[in-house]
Amino acid sequence: MKYEHARETYAALGVDTEAALRQLSATPISLHCWQGDDVGGFENTGGELGGGLAVTGNYPGKARTIKELRADLEQAYALIPGKHRLNLHACYADFSSGKVDRDALTIAQFQSWIEWARSQGLGLDFNPSYFAHPKAGDGLTLTHPDPGLRGFWIEHGKACRRIGAEMGRQLGTPTVTNLWIPDGSKDLPADRKSPRARLEASLDAIFADKIDPDHHLDAVESKLFGIGSESYVVGSHEFYFGYAIKNQMLYCLDAGHFHPTENLADKISSVLQYVPEILLHVSRGVRWDSDHVVLLDDPTAALMQELVRGDFLGRTHIGLDYFDASINRVGAWVIGTRNTLKALLMALLEPTGKLREMEDNGDLTGRLALMEEAKSLPWGLVWEEHCRRSNVPAGFSWLDNLRSYERTVLASRV
Ligand code: RNT
Ligand code: ZN
């Protein structure tokens, strides 16, 4: 059998493929709801996305309702091996029993998501939405100089933490609520300091209430620049990393939020030296922060290697963050998630023990030789085995399922 051959090959290098498969199965990926409808949400504000976010492409079949989005997610999960999570944005609230503004959201607007998540065996993660809203029209939210507007967004942040905590409590798995705001400026600001002071005060107000970590974890996400915030982003890397250290909360590293030559993988062991846990937004920046579908590429592989080599999986929450409307949106979820899982499996199958031993003995030639040879070890056969055990197509044939879903379901959405 092919898997047996792979198992023996790895065993000879001191790698236990069964242990790798157990760890892979125990590591959920949080799929981002917003890939399904181009960050549209269900508030029907009809306005611009704003916040420096832009989704390009007009592939037919976008989910237009909660029902359609859930159906698309179910199709995506069916083609991804393992049990995973869903990462919801606040603007995906269910308003079937009446609309409320973002500062007044409660669990009532998310109860149907919880029921659905439970029926699918999914954990939920959450995000306040600081964009696509008239009160974020000038691109400022928690740093707005107007205390009234700032107060509205502070209430939104508090409401989202309460909702996240209740999701985590009901589903019995902690919800990570991740806060990202777009605030910044297109051109050079004369004052970089005051908005940062206002942001810290706003965050302090949002995070004032302590919540049981068994139900809920708080994360903050930095950014380098966005459309309309090319010259200055209030919530920069230094700002939020400092804030997360000071308050011992999760720091979110988005793969698209750093200079293109920076190595995100290298940051993990530094960041985890000072904060308890991290959230990853696995993504792919192309030239600018354009959030392309995750590939099985070197940066993704390096990220997963670092999590395994540093024994950091237990302190890392893995989420995805990209939005591509130029290809089948369900396919975008499936491709990016399968690639993330493949990268993780490859990392779990690395002969790390042997590499460490060589490194400790000063055998740097052997270390490089083995690292490179390891790339062509039969990890694909272990992946096939994982898919087989998970009842999911192992190879390219998952595309047939997607195409048939496209013909029978997506094509009728006109
Ligand atoms: C934006 C951030 C943020 C968003 C989502 C929609 O630059 O990456 O995570 O993509 O919250
Ligand atoms: Zn992100």
CSV table of C-alpha atoms and ligand atoms in Angstrom, one decimal:
chain,number,residue,atom,x,y,z
A,1,MET,CA,0.0,0.0,0.0
A,2,LYS,CA,1.2,3.5,-0.8
A,3,TYR,CA,0.7,4.9,2.6
A,4,GLU,CA,2.6,2.0,4.2
A,5,HIS,CA,5.5,2.8,2.0
A,6,ALA,CA,5.4,6.4,3.1
A,7,ARG,CA,5.1,5.4,6.7
A,8,GLU,CA,8.2,3.3,6.5
A,9,THR,CA,10.2,5.9,4.7
A,10,TYR,CA,9.4,8.5,7.3
A,11,ALA,CA,9.9,6.0,10.2
A,12,ALA,CA,13.5,5.5,9.0
A,13,LEU,CA,14.0,9.2,9.6
A,14,GLY,CA,12.5,9.1,13.0
A,15,VAL,CA,9.1,10.6,11.9
A,16,ASP,CA,5.9,9.0,13.1
A,17,THR,CA,3.3,9.6,10.4
A,18,GLU,CA,0.4,8.5,12.6
A,19,ALA,CA,1.4,11.1,15.2
A,20,ALA,CA,1.6,13.7,12.4
A,21,LEU,CA,-1.9,12.7,11.2
A,22,ARG,CA,-3.3,12.9,14.8
A,23,GLN,CA,-1.9,16.4,15.2
A,24,LEU,CA,-3.2,17.4,11.8
A,25,SER,CA,-6.7,16.2,12.7
A,26,ALA,CA,-6.5,18.1,16.0
A,27,THR,CA,-5.6,21.4,14.4
A,28,PRO,CA,-8.6,23.4,13.2
A,29,ILE,CA,-8.5,26.1,10.5
A,30,SER,CA,-10.9,29.0,10.9
A,31,LEU,CA,-12.5,29.7,7.5
A,32,HIS,CA,-13.3,33.4,6.9
A,33,CYS,CA,-17.0,33.8,6.1
A,34,TRP,CA,-16.2,36.9,4.0
A,35,GLN,CA,-14.6,34.9,1.1
A,36,GLY,CA,-18.1,33.7,0.3
A,37,ASP,CA,-19.7,37.0,-0.7
A,38,ASP,CA,-16.8,39.5,-1.2
A,39,VAL,CA,-17.0,40.9,2.3
A,40,GLY,CA,-20.6,41.9,1.6
A,41,GLY,CA,-22.4,40.9,4.8
A,42,PHE,CA,-26.1,41.1,5.4
A,43,GLU,CA,-26.8,44.7,6.5
A,44,ASN,CA,-27.7,45.8,3.0
A,45,THR,CA,-26.3,49.2,3.5
A,46,GLY,CA,-25.7,49.3,-0.2
A,47,GLY,CA,-22.7,51.5,0.5
A,48,GLU,CA,-19.0,51.0,-0.3
A,49,LEU,CA,-16.9,48.5,1.5
A,50,GLY,CA,-14.4,51.2,2.4
A,51,GLY,CA,-11.8,50.8,5.1
A,52,GLY,CA,-9.1,50.3,2.5
A,53,LEU,CA,-10.7,46.9,1.6
A,54,ALA,CA,-11.3,46.1,-2.0
A,55,VAL,CA,-12.5,42.9,-3.7
A,56,THR,CA,-11.9,42.6,-7.4
A,57,GLY,CA,-13.6,40.1,-9.8
A,58,ASN,CA,-17.2,39.3,-10.7
A,59,TYR,CA,-17.3,35.5,-10.9
A,60,PRO,CA,-21.0,34.5,-10.9
A,61,GLY,CA,-22.7,32.8,-8.1
A,62,LYS,CA,-21.9,34.9,-5.1
A,63,ALA,CA,-23.9,34.1,-1.9
A,64,ARG,CA,-26.6,36.7,-1.4
A,65,THR,CA,-28.3,35.5,1.8
A,66,ILE,CA,-27.3,33.7,5.0
A,67,LYS,CA,-28.9,30.6,3.7
A,68,GLU,CA,-26.8,30.6,0.5
A,69,LEU,CA,-23.6,31.5,2.4
A,70,ARG,CA,-24.2,28.5,4.8
A,71,ALA,CA,-24.8,26.2,1.8
A,72,ASP,CA,-21.6,27.3,0.2
A,73,LEU,CA,-19.7,26.8,3.4
A,74,GLU,CA,-21.1,23.3,3.8
A,75,GLN,CA,-19.9,22.5,0.3
A,76,ALA,CA,-16.4,23.9,1.1
A,77,TYR,CA,-16.1,22.0,4.4
A,78,ALA,CA,-17.2,18.8,2.5
A,79,LEU,CA,-14.1,19.1,0.4
A,80,ILE,CA,-11.6,19.9,3.2
A,81,PRO,CA,-10.4,17.0,5.4
A,82,GLY,CA,-10.9,17.5,9.2
A,83,LYS,CA,-13.1,19.4,11.5
A,84,HIS,CA,-12.7,23.2,11.3
A,85,ARG,CA,-14.1,26.5,12.4
A,86,LEU,CA,-15.9,29.5,11.0
A,87,ASN,CA,-14.7,33.1,11.4
A,88,LEU,CA,-17.7,35.5,11.3
A,89,HIS,CA,-17.7,39.2,10.9
A,90,ALA,CA,-20.3,41.3,12.8
A,91,CYS,CA,-21.7,42.5,9.5
A,92,TYR,CA,-22.9,39.0,8.9
A,93,ALA,CA,-25.6,39.3,11.6
A,94,ASP,CA,-28.9,37.6,11.1
A,95,PHE,CA,-31.5,40.4,11.0
A,96,SER,CA,-34.5,38.1,10.4
A,97,SER,CA,-36.2,39.4,13.6
A,98,GLY,CA,-35.4,43.1,13.0
A,99,LYS,CA,-32.4,45.2,12.2
A,100,VAL,CA,-30.2,46.9,14.8
A,101,ASP,CA,-27.2,49.1,14.4
A,102,ARG,CA,-23.7,47.8,15.2
A,103,ASP,CA,-23.5,49.3,18.6
A,104,ALA,CA,-26.7,47.5,19.6
A,105,LEU,CA,-25.8,44.0,18.3
A,106,THR,CA,-26.5,41.1,20.8
A,107,ILE,CA,-26.3,37.4,20.7
A,108,ALA,CA,-29.9,37.5,19.3
A,109,GLN,CA,-28.5,38.3,15.8
A,110,PHE,CA,-26.0,35.5,16.0
A,111,GLN,CA,-28.1,32.7,17.6
A,112,SER,CA,-28.9,31.2,14.2
A,113,TRP,CA,-25.2,31.1,13.4
A,114,ILE,CA,-24.6,29.2,16.7
A,115,GLU,CA,-27.3,26.7,15.9
A,116,TRP,CA,-26.0,26.2,12.4
A,117,ALA,CA,-22.4,25.9,13.7
A,118,ARG,CA,-23.5,23.3,16.2
A,119,SER,CA,-25.3,21.3,13.6
A,120,GLN,CA,-22.1,21.3,11.5
A,121,GLY,CA,-19.7,20.6,14.5
A,122,LEU,CA,-17.9,23.9,13.9
A,123,GLY,CA,-16.4,26.3,16.4
A,124,LEU,CA,-17.0,30.0,15.8
A,125,ASP,CA,-14.6,33.0,15.8
A,126,PHE,CA,-15.7,36.6,15.6
A,127,ASN,CA,-14.7,40.1,14.4
A,128,PRO,CA,-16.2,43.5,15.0
A,129,SER,CA,-16.8,45.2,11.6
A,130,TYR,CA,-15.2,48.7,11.4
A,131,PHE,CA,-15.9,49.3,7.7
A,132,ALA,CA,-18.8,49.5,5.3
A,133,HIS,CA,-20.8,51.7,7.6
A,134,PRO,CA,-21.9,55.4,7.4
A,135,LYS,CA,-20.2,56.1,10.7
A,136,ALA,CA,-16.9,54.9,9.2
A,137,GLY,CA,-17.4,57.0,6.0
A,138,ASP,CA,-14.2,59.0,6.5
A,139,GLY,CA,-12.1,55.9,7.3
A,140,LEU,CA,-11.9,56.7,11.0
A,141,THR,CA,-13.5,54.7,13.8
A,142,LEU,CA,-11.9,54.1,17.2
A,143,THR,CA,-9.4,57.0,16.6
A,144,HIS,CA,-12.0,59.5,15.4
A,145,PRO,CA,-11.5,63.0,16.9
A,146,ASP,CA,-15.3,63.2,17.4
A,147,PRO,CA,-16.0,61.5,20.8
A,148,GLY,CA,-19.6,60.7,19.7
A,149,LEU,CA,-18.4,58.6,16.8
A,150,ARG,CA,-15.6,57.1,18.8
A,151,GLY,CA,-18.1,56.1,21.4
A,152,PHE,CA,-20.3,54.4,18.9
A,153,TRP,CA,-17.4,52.3,17.8
A,154,ILE,CA,-16.4,51.5,21.3
A,155,GLU,CA,-19.9,50.2,22.0
A,156,HIS,CA,-19.6,48.1,18.9
A,157,GLY,CA,-16.4,46.6,20.2
A,158,LYS,CA,-17.9,45.8,23.5
A,159,ALA,CA,-21.0,44.3,22.0
A,160,CYS,CA,-18.8,42.0,19.8
A,161,ARG,CA,-16.8,40.8,22.8
A,162,ARG,CA,-20.1,39.9,24.6
A,163,ILE,CA,-21.3,38.1,21.5
A,164,GLY,CA,-18.0,36.2,21.0
A,165,ALA,CA,-18.1,35.1,24.7
A,166,GLU,CA,-21.6,33.8,24.3
A,167,MET,CA,-20.7,31.9,21.1
A,168,GLY,CA,-17.8,30.3,22.9
A,169,ARG,CA,-19.9,29.4,26.0
A,170,GLN,CA,-22.6,27.8,24.0
A,171,LEU,CA,-20.3,25.9,21.7
A,172,GLY,CA,-17.9,24.8,24.4
A,173,THR,CA,-14.8,26.1,22.5
A,174,PRO,CA,-13.4,29.5,23.0
A,175,THR,CA,-14.2,32.1,20.4
A,176,VAL,CA,-11.3,34.3,19.3
A,177,THR,CA,-12.6,37.8,18.6
A,178,ASN,CA,-10.2,39.8,16.5
A,179,LEU,CA,-10.2,43.5,16.4
A,180,TRP,CA,-9.0,45.3,13.2
A,181,ILE,CA,-9.7,48.9,12.3
A,182,PRO,CA,-8.9,50.7,9.1
A,183,ASP,CA,-8.0,54.1,10.6
A,184,GLY,CA,-5.1,55.9,9.0
A,185,SER,CA,-4.4,58.6,6.5
A,186,LYS,CA,-3.7,58.8,2.8
A,187,ASP,CA,-1.2,61.6,3.1
A,188,LEU,CA,1.4,62.5,5.6
A,189,PRO,CA,-0.1,63.4,9.0
A,190,ALA,CA,1.3,66.2,11.0
A,191,ASP,CA,0.3,64.4,14.2
A,192,ARG,CA,0.9,60.7,14.5
A,193,LYS,CA,0.7,60.7,18.2
A,194,SER,CA,-2.8,61.8,19.1
A,195,PRO,CA,-4.7,59.2,17.1
A,196,ARG,CA,-2.6,56.5,18.7
A,197,ALA,CA,-3.3,57.9,22.2
A,198,ARG,CA,-7.0,57.9,21.3
A,199,LEU,CA,-6.8,54.3,20.0
A,200,GLU,CA,-5.2,53.1,23.2
A,201,ALA,CA,-8.0,54.8,25.3
A,202,SER,CA,-10.7,53.3,23.0
A,203,LEU,CA,-9.2,49.8,23.3
A,204,ASP,CA,-8.9,50.1,27.1
A,205,ALA,CA,-12.6,50.9,27.2
A,206,ILE,CA,-13.5,48.0,24.9
A,207,PHE,CA,-11.3,45.5,26.8
A,208,ALA,CA,-12.2,46.7,30.3
A,209,ASP,CA,-14.4,43.8,31.2
A,210,LYS,CA,-12.6,40.6,31.8
A,211,ILE,CA,-14.0,37.5,30.1
A,212,ASP,CA,-13.4,33.9,31.0
A,213,PRO,CA,-10.7,32.6,28.6
A,214,ASP,CA,-12.5,29.2,28.5
A,215,HIS,CA,-15.1,31.0,26.4
A,216,HIS,CA,-13.4,33.9,24.8
A,217,LEU,CA,-10.0,35.3,23.7
A,218,ASP,CA,-9.2,38.8,22.5
A,219,ALA,CA,-6.9,39.5,19.5
A,220,VAL,CA,-5.7,42.7,17.9
A,221,GLU,CA,-4.5,42.9,14.3
A,222,SER,CA,-2.0,45.4,12.9
A,223,LYS,CA,-1.6,46.6,9.3
A,224,LEU,CA,1.1,48.3,7.3
A,225,PHE,CA,-1.0,50.3,4.9
A,226,GLY,CA,-4.2,50.1,2.9
A,227,ILE,CA,-6.0,52.0,0.2
A,228,GLY,CA,-6.5,55.4,1.6
A,229,SER,CA,-4.1,54.8,4.5
A,230,GLU,CA,-0.9,54.7,2.4
A,231,SER,CA,1.1,57.1,4.6
A,232,TYR,CA,0.0,56.2,8.1
A,233,VAL,CA,-1.9,53.4,9.8
A,234,VAL,CA,-2.7,54.2,13.4
A,235,GLY,CA,-2.8,50.5,14.4
A,236,SER,CA,0.7,49.6,13.2
A,237,HIS,CA,2.7,46.5,14.1
A,238,GLU,CA,4.6,48.3,16.9
A,239,PHE,CA,1.4,49.8,18.2
A,240,TYR,CA,-0.6,46.5,18.6
A,241,PHE,CA,2.3,44.3,19.5
A,242,GLY,CA,3.0,46.7,22.3
A,243,TYR,CA,-0.6,46.8,23.3
A,244,ALA,CA,-0.9,43.0,23.2
A,245,ILE,CA,2.2,42.6,25.4
A,246,LYS,CA,1.1,45.2,27.9
A,247,ASN,CA,-2.4,43.6,28.2
A,248,GLN,CA,-1.3,39.9,27.6
A,249,MET,CA,-3.7,39.3,24.9
A,250,LEU,CA,-3.5,37.6,21.5
A,251,TYR,CA,-1.6,39.3,18.7
A,252,CYS,CA,-2.9,38.7,15.2
A,253,LEU,CA,-0.3,38.4,12.4
A,254,ASP,CA,-1.7,38.7,8.9
A,255,ALA,CA,0.6,37.5,6.2
A,256,GLY,CA,-0.4,40.4,4.0
A,257,HIS,CA,0.4,43.1,6.5
A,258,PHE,CA,4.1,43.4,6.4
A,259,HIS,CA,6.8,44.6,3.9
A,260,PRO,CA,7.1,42.1,1.2
A,261,THR,CA,10.7,41.1,2.1
A,262,GLU,CA,9.8,40.6,5.8
A,263,ASN,CA,9.7,37.0,7.0
A,264,LEU,CA,6.5,36.4,8.9
A,265,ALA,CA,7.7,33.0,10.1
A,266,ASP,CA,10.6,34.5,11.8
A,267,LYS,CA,8.4,36.8,13.9
A,268,ILE,CA,6.5,33.9,15.6
A,269,SER,CA,9.1,32.9,18.1
A,270,SER,CA,9.8,36.5,19.0
A,271,VAL,CA,6.1,37.4,19.4
A,272,LEU,CA,5.3,34.3,21.4
A,273,GLN,CA,8.2,35.2,23.8
A,274,TYR,CA,6.0,38.0,25.0
A,275,VAL,CA,2.3,37.3,24.3
A,276,PRO,CA,0.5,34.2,25.5
A,277,GLU,CA,-1.0,33.2,22.1
A,278,ILE,CA,-1.2,34.3,18.5
A,279,LEU,CA,-3.8,34.4,15.8
A,280,LEU,CA,-2.6,33.9,12.2
A,281,HIS,CA,-4.4,35.4,9.2
A,282,VAL,CA,-2.9,33.1,6.6
A,283,SER,CA,-3.0,35.0,3.4
A,284,ARG,CA,-0.9,36.0,0.3
A,285,GLY,CA,0.0,39.5,-0.5
A,286,VAL,CA,0.7,40.2,-4.1
A,287,ARG,CA,2.6,43.5,-4.5
A,288,TRP,CA,0.1,45.3,-2.3
A,289,ASP,CA,-2.2,43.8,0.4
A,290,SER,CA,-4.4,42.2,-2.1
A,291,ASP,CA,-5.4,39.1,-0.1
A,292,HIS,CA,-4.9,36.4,-2.8
A,293,VAL,CA,-5.8,32.8,-2.2
A,294,VAL,CA,-3.3,30.9,0.0
A,295,LEU,CA,-0.8,28.8,-2.0
A,296,LEU,CA,1.3,25.9,-1.0
A,297,ASP,CA,4.3,28.2,-1.3
A,298,ASP,CA,7.5,28.8,0.6
A,299,PRO,CA,6.1,31.5,3.0
A,300,THR,CA,3.2,29.3,4.0
A,301,ALA,CA,5.4,26.3,4.4
A,302,ALA,CA,7.8,28.3,6.5
A,303,LEU,CA,5.0,29.6,8.7
A,304,MET,CA,3.8,26.0,9.5
A,305,GLN,CA,7.4,24.8,10.0
A,306,GLU,CA,7.9,27.4,12.6
A,307,LEU,CA,4.7,26.4,14.4
A,308,VAL,CA,5.8,22.8,14.5
A,309,ARG,CA,9.6,23.4,15.2
A,310,GLY,CA,8.8,25.8,18.0
A,311,ASP,CA,6.1,23.6,19.4
A,312,PHE,CA,3.8,26.6,19.1
A,313,LEU,CA,0.6,24.9,17.7
A,314,GLY,CA,-1.0,24.8,21.2
A,315,ARG,CA,-0.6,28.6,21.4
A,316,THR,CA,-1.6,29.4,17.8
A,317,HIS,CA,-5.1,30.0,16.3
A,318,ILE,CA,-5.0,29.5,12.6
A,319,GLY,CA,-7.4,31.5,10.4
A,320,LEU,CA,-7.5,32.5,6.8
A,321,ASP,CA,-7.9,36.0,5.4
A,322,TYR,CA,-8.2,36.6,1.7
A,323,PHE,CA,-11.0,37.6,-0.7
A,324,ASP,CA,-11.0,36.6,-4.4
A,325,ALA,CA,-14.1,37.3,-6.5
A,326,SER,CA,-12.4,36.3,-9.8
A,327,ILE,CA,-12.7,32.6,-9.3
A,328,ASN,CA,-15.4,30.3,-7.9
A,329,ARG,CA,-15.6,31.5,-4.3
A,330,VAL,CA,-16.2,28.1,-2.8
A,331,GLY,CA,-13.2,26.9,-4.7
A,332,ALA,CA,-11.2,29.8,-3.2
A,333,TRP,CA,-12.0,28.5,0.3
A,334,VAL,CA,-11.2,24.9,-0.6
A,335,ILE,CA,-7.9,25.7,-2.4
A,336,GLY,CA,-6.6,28.0,0.4
A,337,THR,CA,-7.6,25.7,3.2
A,338,ARG,CA,-6.3,22.5,1.6
A,339,ASN,CA,-3.0,24.3,1.0
A,340,THR,CA,-2.8,25.5,4.6
A,341,LEU,CA,-3.4,22.0,5.8
A,342,LYS,CA,-0.9,20.5,3.3
A,343,ALA,CA,1.8,23.0,4.5
A,344,LEU,CA,1.0,22.0,8.1
A,345,LEU,CA,1.2,18.3,7.3
A,346,MET,CA,4.6,18.8,5.5
A,347,ALA,CA,5.9,20.6,8.6
A,348,LEU,CA,4.6,17.8,10.9
A,349,LEU,CA,6.4,15.3,8.7
A,350,GLU,CA,9.7,17.1,8.8
A,351,PRO,CA,12.5,15.1,10.4
A,352,THR,CA,12.9,17.9,12.9
A,353,GLY,CA,14.6,15.7,15.5
A,354,LYS,CA,17.4,14.7,13.1
A,355,LEU,CA,17.8,18.3,11.9
A,356,ARG,CA,18.1,19.6,15.5
A,357,GLU,CA,20.6,16.9,16.3
A,358,MET,CA,22.8,17.9,13.3
A,359,GLU,CA,22.5,21.5,14.2
A,360,ASP,CA,23.5,20.8,17.8
A,361,ASN,CA,26.5,18.9,16.6
A,362,GLY,CA,27.5,21.7,14.3
A,363,ASP,CA,26.8,19.6,11.2
A,364,LEU,CA,25.4,22.4,9.1
A,365,THR,CA,26.1,20.6,5.8
A,366,GLY,CA,24.0,17.7,7.0
A,367,ARG,CA,21.2,20.0,8.2
A,368,LEU,CA,20.9,21.7,4.8
A,369,ALA,CA,21.2,18.4,2.9
A,370,LEU,CA,18.4,16.8,5.0
A,371,MET,CA,16.1,19.9,4.9
A,372,GLU,CA,16.3,19.9,1.1
A,373,GLU,CA,15.9,16.1,0.7
A,374,ALA,CA,12.9,16.3,3.1
A,375,LYS,CA,11.1,18.3,0.5
A,376,SER,CA,10.8,15.3,-1.8
A,377,LEU,CA,9.8,12.8,0.8
A,378,PRO,CA,6.4,11.2,0.0
A,379,TRP,CA,4.2,13.6,2.1
A,380,GLY,CA,1.6,13.5,-0.7
A,381,LEU,CA,0.9,9.8,0.2
A,382,VAL,CA,0.3,10.8,3.8
A,383,TRP,CA,-2.0,13.6,2.6
A,384,GLU,CA,-4.0,11.1,0.5
A,385,GLU,CA,-4.3,8.8,3.6
A,386,HIS,CA,-5.6,11.8,5.7
A,387,CYS,CA,-8.2,12.6,3.0
A,388,ARG,CA,-9.2,8.9,2.7
A,389,ARG,CA,-9.7,8.6,6.5
A,390,SER,CA,-11.7,11.9,6.4
A,391,ASN,CA,-13.9,10.8,3.5
A,392,VAL,CA,-12.8,13.7,1.4
A,393,PRO,CA,-11.4,13.5,-2.2
A,394,ALA,CA,-7.6,13.3,-1.9
A,395,GLY,CA,-6.6,14.7,-5.3
A,396,PHE,CA,-7.8,16.9,-8.0
A,397,SER,CA,-11.2,15.1,-8.2
A,398,TRP,CA,-12.6,17.5,-5.6
A,399,LEU,CA,-12.9,19.9,-8.5
A,400,ASP,CA,-15.6,17.6,-10.0
A,401,ASN,CA,-17.7,18.1,-6.9
A,402,LEU,CA,-17.2,21.8,-7.1
A,403,ARG,CA,-18.2,21.9,-10.7
A,404,SER,CA,-21.3,20.0,-10.1
A,405,TYR,CA,-22.2,22.4,-7.2
A,406,GLU,CA,-21.6,25.2,-9.6
A,407,ARG,CA,-23.9,23.8,-12.2
A,408,THR,CA,-26.7,22.8,-9.8
A,409,VAL,CA,-26.6,25.6,-7.2
A,410,LEU,CA,-24.4,28.6,-8.1
A,411,ALA,CA,-25.5,28.9,-11.7
A,412,SER,CA,-29.1,29.6,-10.6
A,413,ARG,CA,-28.1,32.7,-8.6
A,414,VAL,CA,-28.7,35.4,-11.2
B,1,RNT,C1,-7.8,43.9,6.7
B,1,RNT,C2,-7.6,42.9,7.8
B,1,RNT,C3,-8.8,42.2,8.3
B,1,RNT,C4,-9.9,42.0,7.2
B,1,RNT,C5,-11.1,41.3,7.7
B,1,RNT,C6,-12.2,41.5,6.8
B,1,RNT,O1,-6.6,44.4,6.2
B,1,RNT,O2,-6.7,41.9,7.2
B,1,RNT,O3,-8.5,41.0,8.9
B,1,RNT,O4,-9.4,41.4,6.1
B,1,RNT,O5,-11.4,41.7,9.0
B,2,ZN,ZN,-6.4,40.0,8.3
